[in-house]
mmCIF file of C-alpha atoms and ligand atoms in Angstrom:
data_model
loop_
_atom_site.group_PDB
_atom_site.id
_atom_site.type_symbol
_atom_site.label_atom_id
_atom_site.label_comp_id
_atom_site.label_asym_id
_atom_site.label_seq_id
_atom_site.Cartn_x
_atom_site.Cartn_y
_atom_site.Cartn_z
ATOM 1 C CA MET R 1 33.822 -93.038 -98.928
ATOM 2 C CA ASN R 2 34.503 -95.272 -101.890
ATOM 3 C CA ASP R 3 33.429 -93.298 -104.948
ATOM 4 C CA SER R 4 33.712 -96.331 -107.199
ATOM 5 C CA ASN R 5 31.034 -98.175 -105.238
ATOM 6 C CA ILE R 6 28.326 -97.321 -107.746
ATOM 7 C CA LEU R 7 25.333 -99.525 -107.088
ATOM 8 C CA ASP R 8 22.768 -98.441 -109.664
ATOM 9 C CA ILE R 9 24.474 -99.301 -112.949
ATOM 10 C CA PRO R 10 21.885 -99.576 -115.764
ATOM 11 C CA ILE R 11 20.816 -103.173 -116.460
ATOM 12 C CA ILE R 12 21.777 -102.861 -120.115
ATOM 13 C CA TYR R 13 25.235 -101.416 -119.346
ATOM 14 C CA SER R 14 27.235 -104.675 -119.303
ATOM 15 C CA GLU R 15 25.707 -105.736 -122.624
ATOM 16 C CA LEU R 16 26.673 -102.363 -124.133
ATOM 17 C CA LEU R 17 30.249 -102.811 -122.888
ATOM 18 C CA ILE R 18 30.456 -106.235 -124.559
ATOM 19 C CA ARG R 19 29.101 -104.711 -127.789
ATOM 20 C CA SER R 20 31.677 -101.888 -127.504
ATOM 21 C CA LYS R 21 34.473 -104.462 -127.390
ATOM 22 C CA GLU R 22 32.995 -106.420 -130.299
ATOM 23 C CA ILE R 23 32.942 -103.381 -132.567
ATOM 24 C CA GLU R 24 36.155 -101.944 -131.063
ATOM 25 C CA PHE R 25 34.446 -98.740 -129.958
ATOM 26 C CA ARG R 26 37.240 -96.931 -128.150
ATOM 27 C CA MET R 27 35.482 -93.845 -126.773
ATOM 28 C CA PRO R 28 33.049 -95.181 -124.156
ATOM 29 C CA SER R 29 31.732 -92.831 -121.451
ATOM 30 C CA ASP R 30 32.621 -94.136 -117.986
ATOM 31 C CA ILE R 31 30.309 -94.939 -115.093
ATOM 32 C CA TYR R 32 31.313 -91.782 -113.185
ATOM 33 C CA ILE R 33 29.973 -89.372 -115.774
ATOM 34 C CA GLY R 34 27.049 -91.774 -116.103
ATOM 35 C CA THR R 35 26.060 -91.638 -112.458
ATOM 36 C CA LEU R 36 26.527 -87.844 -112.366
ATOM 37 C CA LEU R 37 24.270 -87.382 -115.408
ATOM 38 C CA LYS R 38 21.647 -89.640 -113.870
ATOM 39 C CA SER R 39 21.646 -87.665 -110.606
ATOM 40 C CA LEU R 40 21.440 -84.312 -112.386
ATOM 41 C CA ILE R 41 18.640 -85.482 -114.660
ATOM 42 C CA THR R 42 16.644 -86.805 -111.717
ATOM 43 C CA SER R 43 16.453 -83.176 -110.526
ATOM 44 C CA LYS R 44 14.660 -82.233 -113.763
ATOM 45 C CA PRO R 45 11.247 -83.874 -114.085
ATOM 46 C CA ASN R 46 9.431 -83.331 -117.378
ATOM 47 C CA SER R 47 12.693 -82.253 -118.977
ATOM 48 C CA ASN R 48 14.027 -81.751 -122.474
ATOM 49 C CA LEU R 49 17.549 -83.203 -122.779
ATOM 50 C CA LEU R 50 20.255 -83.297 -125.430
ATOM 51 C CA GLU R 51 23.282 -85.517 -125.915
ATOM 52 C CA LEU R 52 25.883 -84.790 -128.581
ATOM 53 C CA GLY R 53 27.841 -87.982 -129.265
ATOM 54 C CA THR R 54 25.548 -90.990 -128.759
ATOM 55 C CA GLY R 55 28.414 -93.411 -129.294
ATOM 56 C CA ILE R 56 27.227 -96.879 -128.371
ATOM 57 C CA GLY R 57 24.713 -95.524 -125.853
ATOM 58 C CA LEU R 58 26.534 -96.008 -122.536
ATOM 59 C CA SER R 59 25.836 -92.496 -121.238
ATOM 60 C CA LEU R 60 22.390 -92.629 -122.840
ATOM 61 C CA ALA R 61 21.554 -95.677 -120.696
ATOM 62 C CA TRP R 62 22.383 -93.695 -117.541
ATOM 63 C CA MET R 63 20.497 -90.623 -118.715
ATOM 64 C CA LEU R 64 17.373 -92.670 -119.459
ATOM 65 C CA ASP R 65 17.565 -94.246 -115.997
ATOM 66 C CA GLY R 66 17.461 -90.745 -114.475
ATOM 67 C CA MET R 67 14.530 -89.528 -116.591
ATOM 68 C CA ASP R 68 10.881 -89.630 -115.605
ATOM 69 C CA LYS R 69 8.176 -90.753 -118.044
ATOM 70 C CA GLU R 70 7.427 -87.192 -119.186
ATOM 71 C CA SER R 71 11.028 -86.305 -120.065
ATOM 72 C CA LYS R 72 12.512 -86.625 -123.521
ATOM 73 C CA ILE R 73 16.017 -86.840 -124.924
ATOM 74 C CA THR R 74 17.504 -86.199 -128.343
ATOM 75 C CA THR R 75 20.869 -87.837 -128.971
ATOM 76 C CA ILE R 76 23.039 -87.215 -132.009
ATOM 77 C CA ASP R 77 25.936 -89.017 -133.643
ATOM 78 C CA ASN R 78 27.326 -88.791 -137.154
ATOM 79 C CA ASP R 79 28.300 -92.473 -137.349
ATOM 80 C CA PRO R 80 25.377 -94.522 -138.738
ATOM 81 C CA LYS R 81 26.907 -97.779 -137.444
ATOM 82 C CA LEU R 82 26.651 -96.413 -133.907
ATOM 83 C CA THR R 83 23.200 -94.855 -134.216
ATOM 84 C CA GLU R 84 21.909 -98.185 -135.604
ATOM 85 C CA ILE R 85 23.227 -99.981 -132.528
ATOM 86 C CA ALA R 86 21.687 -97.339 -130.260
ATOM 87 C CA ILE R 87 18.360 -97.728 -132.107
ATOM 88 C CA ASP R 88 18.545 -101.516 -131.541
ATOM 89 C CA TYR R 89 18.861 -100.985 -127.800
ATOM 90 C CA PHE R 90 16.800 -97.853 -127.173
ATOM 91 C CA GLY R 91 14.633 -97.344 -130.271
ATOM 92 C CA GLU R 92 11.476 -98.613 -128.571
ATOM 93 C CA ASP R 93 11.706 -96.117 -125.722
ATOM 94 C CA GLU R 94 9.317 -93.337 -126.710
ATOM 95 C CA ARG R 95 11.311 -90.799 -124.714
ATOM 96 C CA VAL R 96 14.355 -91.080 -127.018
ATOM 97 C CA LYS R 97 15.026 -89.598 -130.426
ATOM 98 C CA ILE R 98 18.250 -90.926 -131.978
ATOM 99 C CA VAL R 99 19.485 -88.758 -134.833
ATOM 100 C CA CYS R 100 22.258 -89.615 -137.279
ATOM 101 C CA ALA R 101 23.625 -86.207 -138.278
ATOM 102 C CA ASP R 102 26.623 -83.980 -138.115
ATOM 103 C CA GLY R 103 26.392 -82.278 -134.730
ATOM 104 C CA SER R 104 27.507 -78.875 -136.058
ATOM 105 C CA GLU R 105 24.815 -78.858 -138.731
ATOM 106 C CA TRP R 106 22.210 -80.088 -136.278
ATOM 107 C CA ILE R 107 23.019 -77.339 -133.752
ATOM 108 C CA LYS R 108 22.927 -74.627 -136.415
ATOM 109 C CA ASN R 109 19.540 -75.799 -137.726
ATOM 110 C CA TYR R 110 17.836 -76.471 -134.391
ATOM 111 C CA ASN R 111 15.116 -73.993 -133.475
ATOM 112 C CA GLY R 112 13.001 -75.959 -130.999
ATOM 113 C CA GLU R 113 12.571 -75.816 -127.231
ATOM 114 C CA LYS R 114 15.649 -75.090 -125.126
ATOM 115 C CA PHE R 115 17.203 -77.847 -123.013
ATOM 116 C CA ASP R 116 17.297 -78.586 -119.273
ATOM 117 C CA LEU R 117 20.593 -80.444 -119.669
ATOM 118 C CA ILE R 118 23.062 -80.854 -122.501
ATOM 119 C CA PHE R 119 25.794 -83.486 -122.369
ATOM 120 C CA ALA R 120 28.260 -82.435 -125.064
ATOM 121 C CA ASP R 121 30.390 -85.521 -125.751
ATOM 122 C CA ALA R 122 31.546 -84.812 -129.310
ATOM 123 C CA TRP R 123 33.505 -82.011 -130.950
ATOM 124 C CA PRO R 124 30.412 -79.953 -131.869
ATOM 125 C CA GLY R 125 28.887 -78.185 -128.880
ATOM 126 C CA LYS R 126 32.252 -78.285 -127.144
ATOM 127 C CA TYR R 127 35.093 -77.208 -129.402
ATOM 128 C CA SER R 128 32.819 -75.697 -132.046
ATOM 129 C CA GLU R 129 29.362 -74.057 -131.899
ATOM 130 C CA ILE R 130 29.959 -73.289 -128.215
ATOM 131 C CA ASP R 131 27.940 -70.045 -128.168
ATOM 132 C CA GLU R 132 25.103 -71.691 -130.047
ATOM 133 C CA ILE R 133 24.954 -74.641 -127.650
ATOM 134 C CA LEU R 134 25.150 -72.496 -124.510
ATOM 135 C CA ASP R 135 22.279 -70.387 -125.874
ATOM 136 C CA LEU R 136 20.176 -73.552 -126.086
ATOM 137 C CA ILE R 137 20.295 -74.130 -122.306
ATOM 138 C CA LYS R 138 17.390 -72.980 -120.144
ATOM 139 C CA VAL R 139 18.029 -70.816 -117.092
ATOM 140 C CA GLY R 140 18.758 -73.306 -114.312
ATOM 141 C CA GLY R 141 19.812 -75.877 -116.884
ATOM 142 C CA PHE R 142 23.057 -77.828 -116.974
ATOM 143 C CA TYR R 143 25.881 -77.994 -119.515
ATOM 144 C CA VAL R 144 28.059 -81.046 -118.853
ATOM 145 C CA ILE R 145 31.330 -82.059 -120.490
ATOM 146 C CA ASP R 146 33.974 -84.669 -119.686
ATOM 147 C CA ASP R 147 37.382 -85.704 -121.113
ATOM 148 C CA MET R 148 38.980 -82.518 -119.765
ATOM 149 C CA LEU R 149 41.974 -84.246 -118.114
ATOM 150 C CA ALA R 150 45.011 -84.850 -120.350
ATOM 151 C CA ARG R 151 45.384 -88.318 -121.873
ATOM 152 C CA PRO R 152 48.491 -89.840 -123.492
ATOM 153 C CA ASN R 153 46.508 -90.555 -126.674
ATOM 154 C CA TRP R 154 45.408 -86.928 -127.216
ATOM 155 C CA PRO R 155 46.348 -85.525 -130.593
ATOM 156 C CA GLU R 156 49.052 -82.899 -130.641
ATOM 157 C CA ASN R 157 47.732 -79.438 -129.654
ATOM 158 C CA HIS R 158 44.531 -80.805 -128.126
ATOM 159 C CA GLN R 159 45.578 -79.468 -124.718
ATOM 160 C CA GLU R 160 45.352 -75.991 -126.228
ATOM 161 C CA ASN R 161 41.758 -76.658 -127.333
ATOM 162 C CA VAL R 162 40.913 -77.776 -123.812
ATOM 163 C CA ASN R 163 42.616 -74.757 -122.218
ATOM 164 C CA ASN R 164 40.766 -72.402 -124.555
ATOM 165 C CA LEU R 165 37.428 -74.044 -123.826
ATOM 166 C CA VAL R 166 37.952 -73.884 -120.040
ATOM 167 C CA ALA R 167 39.027 -70.231 -120.246
ATOM 168 C CA TYR R 168 36.007 -69.398 -122.385
ATOM 169 C CA LEU R 169 33.583 -71.082 -119.994
ATOM 170 C CA GLU R 170 35.247 -69.295 -117.066
ATOM 171 C CA SER R 171 34.706 -65.984 -118.832
ATOM 172 C CA ARG R 172 30.950 -66.496 -119.262
ATOM 173 C CA HIS R 173 29.064 -64.508 -116.638
ATOM 174 C CA ASP R 174 25.863 -66.391 -117.235
ATOM 175 C CA PHE R 175 27.202 -69.778 -116.081
ATOM 176 C CA ASN R 176 28.373 -71.053 -112.692
ATOM 177 C CA LEU R 177 31.115 -73.647 -113.128
ATOM 178 C CA THR R 178 32.278 -76.600 -111.094
ATOM 179 C CA LYS R 179 35.472 -78.219 -112.399
ATOM 180 C CA MET R 180 36.084 -81.739 -111.159
ATOM 181 C CA ASN R 181 39.310 -83.720 -111.401
ATOM 182 C CA TRP R 182 37.231 -86.861 -111.262
ATOM 183 C CA SER R 183 36.320 -89.406 -113.924
ATOM 184 C CA THR R 184 37.982 -88.120 -117.118
ATOM 185 C CA GLY R 185 37.783 -84.499 -115.904
ATOM 186 C CA ILE R 186 34.314 -83.031 -115.772
ATOM 187 C CA ILE R 187 32.919 -79.525 -116.014
ATOM 188 C CA LEU R 188 29.422 -78.929 -114.729
ATOM 189 C CA ALA R 189 28.096 -75.506 -115.716
ATOM 190 C CA THR R 190 24.710 -74.182 -114.625
ATOM 191 C CA LYS R 191 23.009 -71.295 -116.395
ATOM 192 C CA SER R 192 22.250 -68.517 -113.936
ATOM 193 C CA ASN R 193 19.130 -66.427 -113.812
ATOM 194 C CA ASP R 194 20.584 -62.963 -114.015
ATOM 195 C CA GLY R 195 23.779 -63.356 -115.964
ATOM 196 C CA ASN R 196 25.827 -62.770 -112.812
ATOM 197 C CA LYS R 197 28.040 -65.253 -111.056
ATOM 198 C CA GLY R 198 26.855 -63.912 -107.704
ATOM 199 C CA PHE R 199 27.481 -60.978 -105.408
ATOM 200 C CA HIS R 200 30.937 -60.513 -103.930
HETATM 201 C C1 SAM H 301 33.249 -89.799 -126.796
HETATM 202 S S1 SAM H 301 32.272 -90.573 -127.990
HETATM 203 C C2 SAM H 301 30.679 -90.634 -127.270
HETATM 204 C C3 SAM H 301 30.513 -91.767 -126.292
HETATM 205 C C4 SAM H 301 29.086 -91.944 -125.852
HETATM 206 N N1 SAM H 301 28.623 -90.845 -125.037
HETATM 207 C C5 SAM H 301 28.887 -93.256 -125.148
HETATM 208 O O1 SAM H 301 28.575 -93.278 -123.956
HETATM 209 O O2 SAM H 301 29.034 -94.289 -125.801
HETATM 210 C C6 SAM H 301 32.102 -89.302 -129.204
HETATM 211 C C7 SAM H 301 31.097 -89.609 -130.301
HETATM 212 O O3 SAM H 301 30.962 -88.433 -131.090
HETATM 213 C C8 SAM H 301 30.698 -88.832 -132.416
HETATM 214 N N2 SAM H 301 31.038 -87.704 -133.290
HETATM 215 C C9 SAM H 301 32.278 -87.294 -133.685
HETATM 216 N N3 SAM H 301 32.188 -86.216 -134.480
HETATM 217 C C10 SAM H 301 30.863 -85.912 -134.562
HETATM 218 C C11 SAM H 301 30.118 -84.913 -135.257
HETATM 219 N N4 SAM H 301 30.740 -83.970 -135.996
HETATM 220 N N5 SAM H 301 28.777 -84.914 -135.142
HETATM 221 C C12 SAM H 301 28.145 -85.845 -134.400
HETATM 222 N N6 SAM H 301 28.793 -86.826 -133.727
HETATM 223 C C13 SAM H 301 30.134 -86.860 -133.809
HETATM 224 C C14 SAM H 301 31.546 -90.073 -132.619
HETATM 225 O O4 SAM H 301 31.008 -90.891 -133.630
HETATM 226 C C15 SAM H 301 31.496 -90.726 -131.231
HETATM 227 O O5 SAM H 301 30.537 -91.729 -131.200
#
């Protein structure tokens, strides 16, 4: 099996990559997390989805490709330059709400419907407001994070943040975890029905 033979790349993806280079956006989500998100989202018709860290919209393009017409997604970034670009590309899709806001503030103020899948690709909802974000996931819903494998450009002490986050997720009895040394290092966590990780 050749896992890089990904055949269903979103049509808009190459244009977004060119735009990323033009504006020197250095944090693009890769096609591996993209294809995983698309597959997961396809399992959730009529879903309510959340992305923290819109960036230039690379992962958003994949997520939209996995969504049916009845599903909706809210995506948040605190950089207006990036949300404007995302609005240019995706603003006409009625399923998308692009919000320019600080993710921490947004999470703390949100009191709407819970989510079928959250892709947390910014500091908030990952290294801060973790309990709040996990509470916002429906039973059977997914919490997805990437960038868990060490990189040479990580700031000093970031490994400790990652270790703490992994340990915390492992300690939660209401989530089943799959840790993948694939892409940039992915954790897929699914909220369980009964708060138990299973019978042993
Ligand atoms: C890893 S990038 C996201 C990449 C994006 N998923 C994509 O495919 O292009 C992280 C993003 O989080 C945003 N960000 C950083 N701090 C944030 C905050 N406090 N609230 C909201 N967004 C934040 C950055 O502007 C950046 O675009």
